[in-house]
Amino acid sequence: QVQLVESGGGVVQPGRSLRISCAASGFTYSDYSMCWLRQAPGKGLEWVATVSYGGSDTYYADTVKGRFTVSRDNSKNTMNLQMNSLRAEDTAVYYCARAHLGTLVLSPLDYWGQGTLVIVSS
Amino acid sequence: DIVMTQSPDSLAVSLGERATINCKSSQSVFYSSNNKNYLAWYQQKPGQPPMLLIYWASTRESGVPDRFSGSGSGTDFTLTISSLQAEDVALYYCQQYYSGPQTFGQGTKVEIK
């Protein structure tokens, strides 16, 4: 069965960096574009970043562009989100999710991980 | 960016009654070349990640009960729960994937009256 498991969340000071990861299993990982989304406490869903199925194309929300970098390793079925210059407003549960339409970067998201909590606070 | 606006923000419905959630996009998400609306609906229960219910505005995801249905086209869409069950208490979000960045509505909370 499809599984997505995030890791690496925690408490980090403003201006510092953190890397979170997503481990995928149960499907042919290299056939799917993958996304990061986040949800601030008590708030709605916000798309953060997408990496194409091959890893060569990446897309970012304006709120994180220039600070966050998404990457994937298809040999290890993993995806990472390197988050630099973190701000208090980046505090959220970060979810990885699979693109239902496979290789397309704009897609409904059919499988989600349980999320990893990132708290940016001094 | 396409702005997605849901209404109402919350609603309370009696068990077995119909629940209707609306979603309006700031521009059309209909692609005429393939006759598809690039609109999805999700359900999120407390402490859980979202779950895909419907995509292409009206296609039910595998395993989703048939009491959930989606309708609409262009800029106006509706998610209907035909007979509300206790397990349907949740937040519901619409999402457009017509153009980047993909965007979500603010969510609608469904409760039991």
XYZ file of N, CA and C in Angstrom:
705
model
N 0.836 -1.178 0.000
C 0.000 0.000 0.000
C 0.884 1.246 0.000
N 0.352 2.325 -0.540
C 1.089 3.579 -0.617
C 1.298 4.136 0.784
N 2.531 4.515 1.064
C 2.864 5.157 2.344
C 3.791 6.326 2.108
N 3.509 7.404 2.798
C 4.372 8.578 2.809
C 4.633 8.922 4.264
N 5.912 9.008 4.632
C 6.265 9.264 6.026
C 7.234 10.435 6.093
N 6.786 11.513 6.726
C 7.623 12.689 6.902
C 8.458 12.566 8.172
N 9.593 13.245 8.166
C 10.448 13.280 9.348
C 11.262 14.562 9.342
N 11.854 14.863 10.496
C 12.782 15.978 10.564
C 12.243 17.259 11.168
N 10.967 17.278 11.507
C 10.403 18.485 12.099
C 10.957 18.742 13.495
N 10.698 19.932 14.015
C 11.159 20.269 15.351
C 11.070 21.755 15.591
N 11.713 22.183 16.666
C 11.737 23.595 17.029
C 13.050 24.207 16.546
N 12.950 25.330 15.867
C 14.130 25.997 15.313
C 13.983 27.493 15.525
N 15.090 28.156 15.731
C 15.058 29.604 15.956
C 14.863 30.358 14.642
N 14.253 31.524 14.708
C 14.111 32.342 13.504
C 15.475 32.618 12.868
N 15.498 32.535 11.536
C 16.719 32.766 10.782
C 17.564 31.525 10.566
N 17.249 30.448 11.287
C 18.017 29.211 11.138
C 17.425 28.337 10.045
N 18.066 27.176 9.868
C 17.670 26.253 8.805
C 17.198 24.927 9.370
N 16.426 24.225 8.544
C 15.937 22.889 8.904
C 15.671 22.141 7.619
N 15.920 20.852 7.642
C 15.596 20.018 6.483
C 14.617 18.945 6.919
N 13.518 18.846 6.210
C 12.556 17.785 6.464
C 12.532 16.840 5.271
N 12.134 15.603 5.542
C 12.188 14.566 4.516
C 10.872 13.814 4.438
N 10.685 13.161 3.297
C 9.511 12.328 3.070
C 9.989 11.025 2.442
N 9.665 9.916 3.078
C 10.015 8.596 2.549
C 8.770 7.948 1.971
N 8.871 7.506 0.720
C 7.729 6.942 0.016
C 7.905 5.446 -0.196
N 6.794 4.735 -0.180
C 6.825 3.304 -0.460
C 5.473 2.863 -0.992
N 5.470 1.695 -1.645
C 4.216 1.105 -2.097
C 3.778 1.509 -3.483
N 4.603 2.275 -4.206
C 4.281 2.666 -5.573
C 5.574 2.975 -6.316
N 5.482 3.116 -7.627
C 6.653 3.441 -8.447
C 6.905 4.934 -8.323
N 7.781 5.271 -7.396
C 7.991 6.657 -6.981
C 8.353 7.564 -8.155
N 9.179 7.083 -9.035
C 9.685 7.903 -10.133
C 8.619 8.223 -11.188
N 7.421 7.682 -11.041
C 6.326 7.957 -11.976
C 5.452 9.133 -11.534
N 5.769 9.714 -10.381
C 4.871 10.712 -9.798
C 5.597 11.988 -9.407
N 4.996 13.118 -9.739
C 5.407 14.378 -9.142
C 4.981 14.365 -7.676
N 5.723 15.107 -6.855
C 5.472 15.127 -5.413
C 5.427 16.571 -4.924
N 4.672 16.770 -3.856
C 4.462 18.122 -3.338
C 4.713 18.184 -1.841
N 5.040 19.387 -1.400
C 4.990 19.747 0.013
C 3.862 20.758 0.190
N 3.087 20.548 1.234
C 2.064 21.515 1.627
C 2.204 21.730 3.126
N 1.607 22.814 3.621
C 1.679 23.071 5.050
C 0.345 23.607 5.563
N 0.205 23.477 6.869
C -1.010 23.924 7.526
C -0.611 24.527 8.867
N -0.697 25.843 8.973
C -0.420 26.521 10.230
C -1.485 26.138 11.252
N -1.161 26.208 12.527
C -2.112 25.799 13.571
C -3.462 26.485 13.420
N -4.513 25.687 13.295
C -5.862 26.214 13.185
C -6.184 26.890 11.861
N -5.305 26.742 10.877
C -5.488 27.428 9.595
C -5.726 26.424 8.468
N -5.854 26.951 7.258
C -6.129 26.119 6.097
C -4.869 25.581 5.447
N -5.064 24.989 4.278
C -3.981 24.335 3.551
C -3.277 25.315 2.623
N -1.955 25.216 2.590
C -1.156 26.059 1.702
C -0.161 25.181 0.957
N -0.212 25.241 -0.354
C 0.804 24.559 -1.170
C 2.133 25.277 -0.994
N 3.225 24.511 -0.859
C 4.550 25.073 -0.635
C 5.467 24.873 -1.834
N 5.560 23.623 -2.315
C 6.522 23.332 -3.375
C 6.151 22.032 -4.072
N 6.586 21.925 -5.321
C 6.407 20.710 -6.120
C 7.710 20.383 -6.808
N 8.017 19.083 -6.877
C 9.151 18.607 -7.665
C 8.605 17.622 -8.692
N 9.045 17.778 -9.924
C 8.559 16.903 -10.991
C 9.033 15.477 -10.795
N 8.433 14.552 -11.556
C 8.701 13.131 -11.344
C 10.181 12.785 -11.499
N 10.859 13.475 -12.398
C 12.282 13.216 -12.616
C 13.195 14.042 -11.734
N 12.628 15.060 -11.119
C 13.411 15.910 -10.221
C 14.011 17.137 -10.876
N 13.844 17.274 -12.193
C 14.524 18.383 -12.873
C 13.783 19.709 -12.772
N 12.496 19.647 -12.482
C 11.688 20.865 -12.403
C 11.130 21.031 -11.001
N 11.272 22.249 -10.504
C 10.752 22.560 -9.170
C 9.938 23.849 -9.211
N 8.976 23.943 -8.320
C 8.054 25.067 -8.278
C 7.826 25.429 -6.821
N 7.677 26.742 -6.562
C 7.562 27.204 -5.192
C 6.464 28.249 -5.043
N 5.864 28.256 -3.860
C 4.977 29.358 -3.508
C 5.816 30.618 -3.319
N 5.229 31.762 -3.612
C 5.961 33.018 -3.460
C 6.434 33.230 -2.028
N 5.677 32.695 -1.066
C 6.005 32.899 0.347
C 7.295 32.197 0.768
N 7.752 31.226 -0.038
C 8.967 30.488 0.338
C 10.057 30.564 -0.718
N 9.756 31.141 -1.859
C 10.708 31.190 -2.967
C 11.978 31.902 -2.539
N 13.120 31.294 -2.853
C 14.404 31.866 -2.475
C 14.892 31.425 -1.106
N 13.998 30.833 -0.307
C 14.373 30.355 1.032
C 14.311 28.832 1.133
N 13.361 28.228 0.441
C 13.164 26.780 0.509
C 13.637 26.132 -0.789
N 14.154 24.903 -0.670
C 14.564 24.129 -1.842
C 14.032 22.705 -1.712
N 13.302 22.276 -2.729
C 12.784 20.911 -2.761
C 13.662 20.065 -3.682
N 13.873 18.824 -3.275
C 14.666 17.898 -4.086
C 14.146 16.487 -3.849
N 14.525 15.587 -4.745
C 14.132 14.191 -4.592
C 15.261 13.282 -5.033
N 15.244 12.058 -4.486
C 16.198 11.027 -4.873
C 15.368 9.810 -5.264
N 15.230 9.577 -6.553
C 14.398 8.468 -7.013
C 15.029 7.104 -6.740
N 16.327 7.065 -6.478
C 16.972 5.788 -6.141
C 16.659 5.376 -4.700
N 16.287 6.377 -3.874
C 15.994 6.103 -2.461
C 14.520 6.333 -2.119
N 13.731 6.740 -3.106
C 12.306 7.035 -2.889
C 12.098 8.073 -1.784
N 12.881 9.127 -1.859
C 12.768 10.164 -0.847
C 12.640 11.551 -1.476
N 12.096 12.467 -0.698
C 11.983 13.867 -1.091
C 12.383 14.711 0.119
N 13.090 15.785 -0.135
C 13.532 16.658 0.945
C 13.026 18.079 0.723
N 12.910 18.788 1.822
C 12.632 20.218 1.770
C 13.638 20.912 2.672
N 14.574 21.607 2.046
C 15.557 22.386 2.790
C 14.969 23.768 3.028
N 14.832 24.125 4.295
C 14.195 25.387 4.660
C 15.226 26.283 5.329
N 15.546 27.386 4.697
C 16.514 28.344 5.221
C 15.826 29.640 5.630
N 16.517 30.440 6.413
C 15.994 31.747 6.836
C 14.563 31.627 7.349
N 14.360 30.690 8.258
C 13.010 30.414 8.726
C 12.439 31.584 9.523
N 11.125 31.750 9.380
C 10.402 32.831 10.028
C 9.299 32.239 10.915
N 8.808 33.044 11.831
C 7.728 32.578 12.701
C 6.525 32.118 11.888
N 6.263 32.788 10.788
C 5.103 32.443 9.961
C 5.267 31.141 9.177
N 6.456 30.537 9.255
C 6.652 29.215 8.643
C 6.218 28.091 9.596
N 5.850 28.437 10.804
C 5.378 27.435 11.769
C 4.124 26.755 11.229
N 4.192 25.423 11.122
C 3.087 24.672 10.533
C 3.378 23.180 10.592
N 2.349 22.401 10.332
C 2.533 20.990 10.002
C 2.818 20.923 8.504
N 3.892 20.250 8.161
C 4.295 20.103 6.760
C 3.946 18.695 6.303
N 3.184 18.638 5.209
C 2.770 17.370 4.626
C 3.464 17.152 3.291
N 3.861 15.916 3.026
C 4.209 15.558 1.654
C 3.000 14.839 1.048
N 2.844 14.986 -0.244
C 1.686 14.421 -0.922
C 2.051 14.022 -2.344
N 1.343 13.033 -2.856
C 1.578 12.513 -4.202
C 0.590 13.102 -5.189
N 1.089 13.425 -6.374
C 0.229 13.934 -7.450
C -0.567 12.781 -8.054
N -1.873 12.872 -7.959
C -2.748 11.808 -8.471
C -2.565 11.572 -9.974
N -2.247 12.661 -10.684
C -2.141 12.556 -12.142
C -0.744 12.164 -12.597
N 0.069 11.672 -11.684
C 1.353 11.112 -12.049
C 2.397 12.149 -12.378
N 2.702 12.295 -13.648
C 3.797 13.173 -14.035
C 3.409 14.652 -14.053
N 2.128 14.946 -14.015
C 1.712 16.345 -14.086
C 2.012 17.055 -12.768
N 2.466 18.292 -12.859
C 2.829 19.028 -11.642
C 1.628 19.729 -11.024
N 0.589 19.967 -11.803
C -0.668 20.497 -11.272
C -1.660 19.344 -11.234
N -2.089 18.971 -10.038
C -2.815 17.724 -9.897
C -3.535 17.675 -8.564
N -4.639 16.952 -8.492
C -5.138 16.612 -7.158
C -4.107 15.727 -6.458
N -4.219 15.668 -5.144
C -3.211 14.974 -4.343
C -3.885 13.795 -3.647
N -3.497 12.576 -4.038
C -4.272 11.417 -3.601
C -3.735 10.698 -2.373
N -2.476 10.864 -2.053
C -1.935 10.294 -0.821
C -1.132 11.356 -0.099
N -1.343 11.425 1.214
C -0.681 12.396 2.071
C -0.011 11.656 3.222
N 1.129 12.193 3.670
C 1.706 11.698 4.900
C 0.962 12.238 6.097
N 1.379 11.811 7.269
C 0.752 12.268 8.516
C 1.236 13.651 8.927
N 2.312 14.114 8.312
C 2.812 15.450 8.585
C 3.910 15.484 9.633
N 4.718 16.527 9.562
C 5.752 16.763 10.563
C 5.654 18.231 10.986
N 5.698 18.472 12.283
C 5.479 19.812 12.820
C 6.787 20.588 12.887
N 6.769 21.757 12.306
C 7.906 22.685 12.366
C 7.462 23.910 13.157
N 8.197 24.206 14.208
C 7.915 25.383 15.041
C 9.109 26.310 14.978
N 8.872 27.517 14.536
C 9.939 28.515 14.454
C 9.715 29.511 15.584
N 10.610 29.437 16.559
C 10.437 30.260 17.759
C 11.772 30.420 18.471
N 11.937 31.582 19.069
C 13.155 31.822 19.847
C 12.972 31.367 21.294
N -2.876 34.816 -9.087
C -3.275 33.576 -8.464
C -4.805 33.460 -8.473
N -5.282 32.231 -8.607
C -6.730 32.001 -8.549
C -7.142 31.899 -7.075
N -8.094 32.717 -6.696
C -8.589 32.714 -5.319
C -9.827 31.825 -5.242
N -9.817 30.926 -4.268
C -10.929 30.001 -4.054
C -11.681 30.432 -2.800
N -12.973 30.625 -2.917
C -13.778 31.088 -1.791
C -14.902 30.096 -1.527
N -14.913 29.559 -0.330
C -15.944 28.591 0.039
C -17.036 29.260 0.875
N -18.228 28.704 0.761
C -19.340 29.144 1.614
C -20.241 27.959 1.921
N -20.803 27.912 3.141
C -20.481 28.803 4.256
C -19.160 28.411 4.899
N -18.734 29.155 5.924
C -17.541 28.776 6.669
C -17.815 27.558 7.547
N -19.064 27.433 7.993
C -19.453 26.267 8.788
C -20.941 26.013 8.604
N -21.320 24.766 8.793
C -22.732 24.431 8.757
C -23.008 23.243 9.652
N -24.201 23.240 10.240
C -24.647 22.157 11.102
C -25.862 21.506 10.462
N -25.772 20.209 10.274
C -26.812 19.454 9.572
C -27.224 18.255 10.423
N -28.483 17.927 10.419
C -28.977 16.762 11.172
C -28.520 15.472 10.488
N -28.317 14.444 11.280
C -27.956 13.143 10.729
C -28.992 12.708 9.701
N -28.506 12.242 8.555
C -29.385 11.782 7.494
C -29.846 12.873 6.545
N -29.563 14.120 6.888
C -29.957 15.233 6.019
C -28.834 15.586 5.044
N -29.167 16.448 4.092
C -28.216 16.840 3.050
C -27.348 18.004 3.506
N -26.068 17.924 3.193
C -25.138 19.024 3.431
C -24.594 19.499 2.092
N -24.572 20.810 1.913
C -24.110 21.394 0.649
C -23.063 22.460 0.926
N -21.925 22.319 0.264
C -20.811 23.260 0.406
C -20.523 23.851 -0.965
N -20.334 25.149 -1.012
C -20.069 25.836 -2.269
C -18.626 26.307 -2.349
N -18.135 26.365 -3.560
C -16.763 26.813 -3.814
C -16.783 27.657 -5.090
N -16.235 28.856 -4.988
C -16.212 29.753 -6.145
C -14.775 30.139 -6.429
N -14.387 30.044 -7.702
C -13.039 30.429 -8.111
C -13.071 31.807 -8.751
N -11.971 32.548 -8.587
C -11.915 33.925 -9.091
C -11.795 33.977 -10.611
N -11.451 32.844 -11.226
C -11.497 32.730 -12.672
C -11.824 31.286 -13.024
N -12.246 31.080 -14.245
C -12.681 29.754 -14.645
C -11.560 28.738 -14.538
N -11.906 27.544 -14.076
C -10.951 26.437 -14.022
C -11.364 25.349 -15.008
N -12.130 25.722 -15.994
C -12.577 24.807 -17.045
C -11.650 24.911 -18.233
N -11.163 23.770 -18.677
C -10.265 23.709 -19.829
C -11.047 23.117 -20.992
N -11.339 23.942 -21.966
C -12.253 23.525 -23.036
C -11.672 22.435 -23.923
N -10.346 22.346 -24.017
C -9.751 21.377 -24.935
C -10.005 19.940 -24.498
N -10.193 19.728 -23.210
C -10.500 18.369 -22.737
C -11.814 18.305 -21.964
N -12.524 19.438 -21.929
C -13.849 19.495 -21.311
C -13.810 19.101 -19.835
N -12.766 19.541 -19.149
C -12.625 19.179 -17.743
C -12.507 20.422 -16.862
N -13.077 20.313 -15.675
C -12.908 21.317 -14.643
C -11.830 20.853 -13.662
N -10.820 21.700 -13.462
C -9.655 21.328 -12.666
C -9.900 21.691 -11.196
N -10.823 20.938 -10.597
C -11.305 21.257 -9.257
C -11.406 19.965 -8.462
N -10.857 19.982 -7.240
C -10.902 18.821 -6.360
C -11.483 19.210 -5.006
N -11.968 18.196 -4.301
C -12.485 18.361 -2.940
C -11.763 17.394 -2.006
N -11.499 17.879 -0.780
C -10.826 17.083 0.247
C -11.635 17.133 1.538
N -11.472 16.076 2.317
C -12.029 16.005 3.661
C -10.861 15.907 4.639
N -10.909 16.670 5.724
C -9.879 16.573 6.743
C -10.523 16.442 8.120
N -10.272 15.317 8.763
C -10.747 15.101 10.131
C -9.673 15.557 11.110
N -10.070 15.910 12.340
C -9.100 16.441 13.319
C -7.907 15.515 13.503
N -6.721 16.106 13.452
C -5.497 15.354 13.680
C -5.069 14.465 12.542
N -5.748 14.572 11.400
C -5.429 13.724 10.250
C -5.070 14.584 9.038
N -4.351 14.005 8.090
C -4.107 14.738 6.838
C -5.376 14.774 5.997
N -5.420 15.667 5.033
C -6.575 15.685 4.121
C -6.673 14.392 3.328
N -7.895 14.093 2.891
C -8.166 12.926 2.066
C -8.894 13.386 0.802
N -8.402 12.936 -0.336
C -9.027 13.306 -1.609
C -10.384 12.633 -1.741
N -11.411 13.440 -1.986
C -12.762 12.905 -2.183
C -13.132 12.881 -3.665
N -12.925 14.002 -4.334
C -13.431 14.203 -5.690
C -12.419 15.005 -6.477
N -12.265 14.673 -7.755
C -11.434 15.455 -8.666
C -12.155 15.576 -10.005
N -11.611 16.404 -10.892
C -12.321 16.775 -12.121
C -13.760 17.234 -11.788
N -13.895 17.850 -10.646
C -15.139 18.446 -10.139
C -16.213 17.433 -9.758
N -16.209 16.250 -10.379
C -17.312 15.317 -10.120
C -16.907 13.849 -10.098
N -15.630 13.546 -10.268
C -15.170 12.156 -10.261
C -14.809 11.751 -8.844
N -15.515 10.763 -8.336
C -15.270 10.303 -6.974
C -13.998 9.461 -6.924
N -13.144 9.738 -5.934
C -11.943 8.933 -5.751
C -12.344 7.528 -5.313
N -11.530 6.548 -5.654
C -11.795 5.168 -5.292
C -11.986 5.027 -3.779
N -13.043 4.330 -3.386
C -13.293 4.081 -1.976
C -14.136 5.140 -1.275
N -14.414 6.237 -1.954
C -15.225 7.301 -1.343
C -16.703 6.919 -1.445
N -17.443 6.989 -0.341
C -18.866 6.609 -0.385
C -19.653 7.436 -1.382
N -20.669 6.830 -1.980
C -21.405 7.529 -3.037
C -22.368 8.595 -2.502
N -22.422 8.769 -1.188
C -23.198 9.899 -0.664
C -22.479 11.230 -0.912
N -21.194 11.161 -1.268
C -20.436 12.356 -1.624
C -20.514 12.552 -3.143
N -20.900 13.750 -3.554
C -20.931 14.038 -4.988
C -20.490 15.475 -5.222
N -19.913 15.705 -6.394
C -19.462 17.030 -6.776
C -20.129 17.462 -8.066
N -20.381 18.765 -8.171
C -21.002 19.293 -9.375
C -20.497 20.708 -9.626
N -20.873 21.232 -10.781
C -20.509 22.599 -11.127
C -19.559 22.663 -12.293
N -19.340 23.878 -12.769
C -18.450 24.088 -13.907
C -18.042 25.549 -13.966
N -16.859 25.773 -14.550
C -16.403 27.149 -14.739
C -15.850 27.760 -13.471
N -16.686 28.495 -12.750
C -16.238 29.147 -11.514
C -17.047 28.745 -10.281
N -18.123 27.995 -10.457
C -18.997 27.676 -9.330
C -19.176 26.173 -9.161
N -18.872 25.704 -7.971
C -18.849 24.274 -7.711
C -19.531 23.964 -6.380
N -19.990 22.726 -6.262
C -20.702 22.291 -5.065
C -20.279 20.890 -4.677
N -20.056 20.700 -3.384
C -19.884 19.364 -2.815
C -21.149 19.066 -2.020
N -21.762 17.941 -2.302
C -22.984 17.545 -1.608
C -22.761 16.227 -0.879
N -23.171 16.223 0.380
C -23.240 14.976 1.146
C -24.729 14.670 1.250
N -25.167 13.613 0.600
C -26.612 13.416 0.429
C -27.323 13.037 1.725
N -26.626 12.309 2.578
C -27.226 11.862 3.839
C -26.116 11.851 4.882
N -26.038 12.909 5.665
C -24.904 13.101 6.563
C -24.804 11.986 7.605
N -23.620 11.438 7.710
C -23.319 10.440 8.737
C -22.402 11.050 9.795
N -22.364 10.439 10.966
C -21.555 10.970 12.061
C -20.082 11.070 11.672
N -19.626 10.120 10.859
C -18.212 10.104 10.469
C -17.866 11.172 9.429
N -18.847 11.918 8.962
C -18.600 12.974 7.977
C -18.260 14.303 8.627
N -18.316 14.367 9.957
C -17.925 15.588 10.657
C -16.452 15.855 10.373
N -16.169 16.993 9.776
C -14.816 17.269 9.272
C -14.778 18.670 8.679
N -13.563 19.037 8.281
C -13.364 20.225 7.444
C -13.291 19.766 5.998
N -13.850 20.580 5.115
C -13.835 20.260 3.685
C -13.196 21.428 2.930
N -12.291 21.074 2.010
C -11.575 22.079 1.232
C -11.759 21.811 -0.258
N -11.898 22.887 -1.029
C -11.790 22.752 -2.478
C -10.389 23.216 -2.897
N -9.953 22.733 -4.044
C -8.620 23.046 -4.584
C -8.734 23.192 -6.093
N -8.063 24.204 -6.630
C -7.966 24.286 -8.087
C -6.561 23.878 -8.498
N -6.495 23.084 -9.569
C -5.196 22.708 -10.113
C -5.141 23.077 -11.601
N -5.853 24.127 -11.944
C -5.894 24.626 -13.329
C -4.634 25.386 -13.672
N -4.167 26.211 -12.731
C -2.965 26.991 -12.982
C -2.188 27.193 -11.698
N -0.862 27.329 -11.857
C -0.033 27.510 -10.682
C -0.097 28.933 -10.162
N 0.001 29.126 -8.847
C 0.091 28.076 -7.830
C -1.270 27.439 -7.572
N -1.268 26.122 -7.345
C -2.523 25.490 -6.953
C -2.969 26.113 -5.641
N -4.251 26.365 -5.516
C -4.769 27.087 -4.364
C -5.986 26.375 -3.792
N -6.191 26.607 -2.499
C -7.270 25.968 -1.759
C -8.259 27.008 -1.243
N -9.493 26.581 -1.057
C -10.440 27.393 -0.329
C -10.069 27.429 1.142
N -10.758 28.277 1.890
C -10.420 28.471 3.308
C -10.959 27.360 4.198
N -11.807 26.509 3.638
C -12.352 25.391 4.403
C -13.761 25.652 4.897
N -14.536 24.584 4.981
C -15.888 24.622 5.543
C -16.000 23.525 6.585
N -16.417 23.907 7.778
C -16.563 22.947 8.874
C -17.981 22.403 8.889
N -18.097 21.086 8.851
C -19.402 20.430 8.879
C -19.580 19.748 10.238
N -20.674 20.082 10.894
C -20.986 19.538 12.222
C -22.385 18.930 12.215
N -22.671 18.181 13.268
C -23.995 17.589 13.446
C -24.874 18.559 14.240
N -26.100 18.760 13.735
C -27.050 19.624 14.455
C -27.719 18.834 15.583
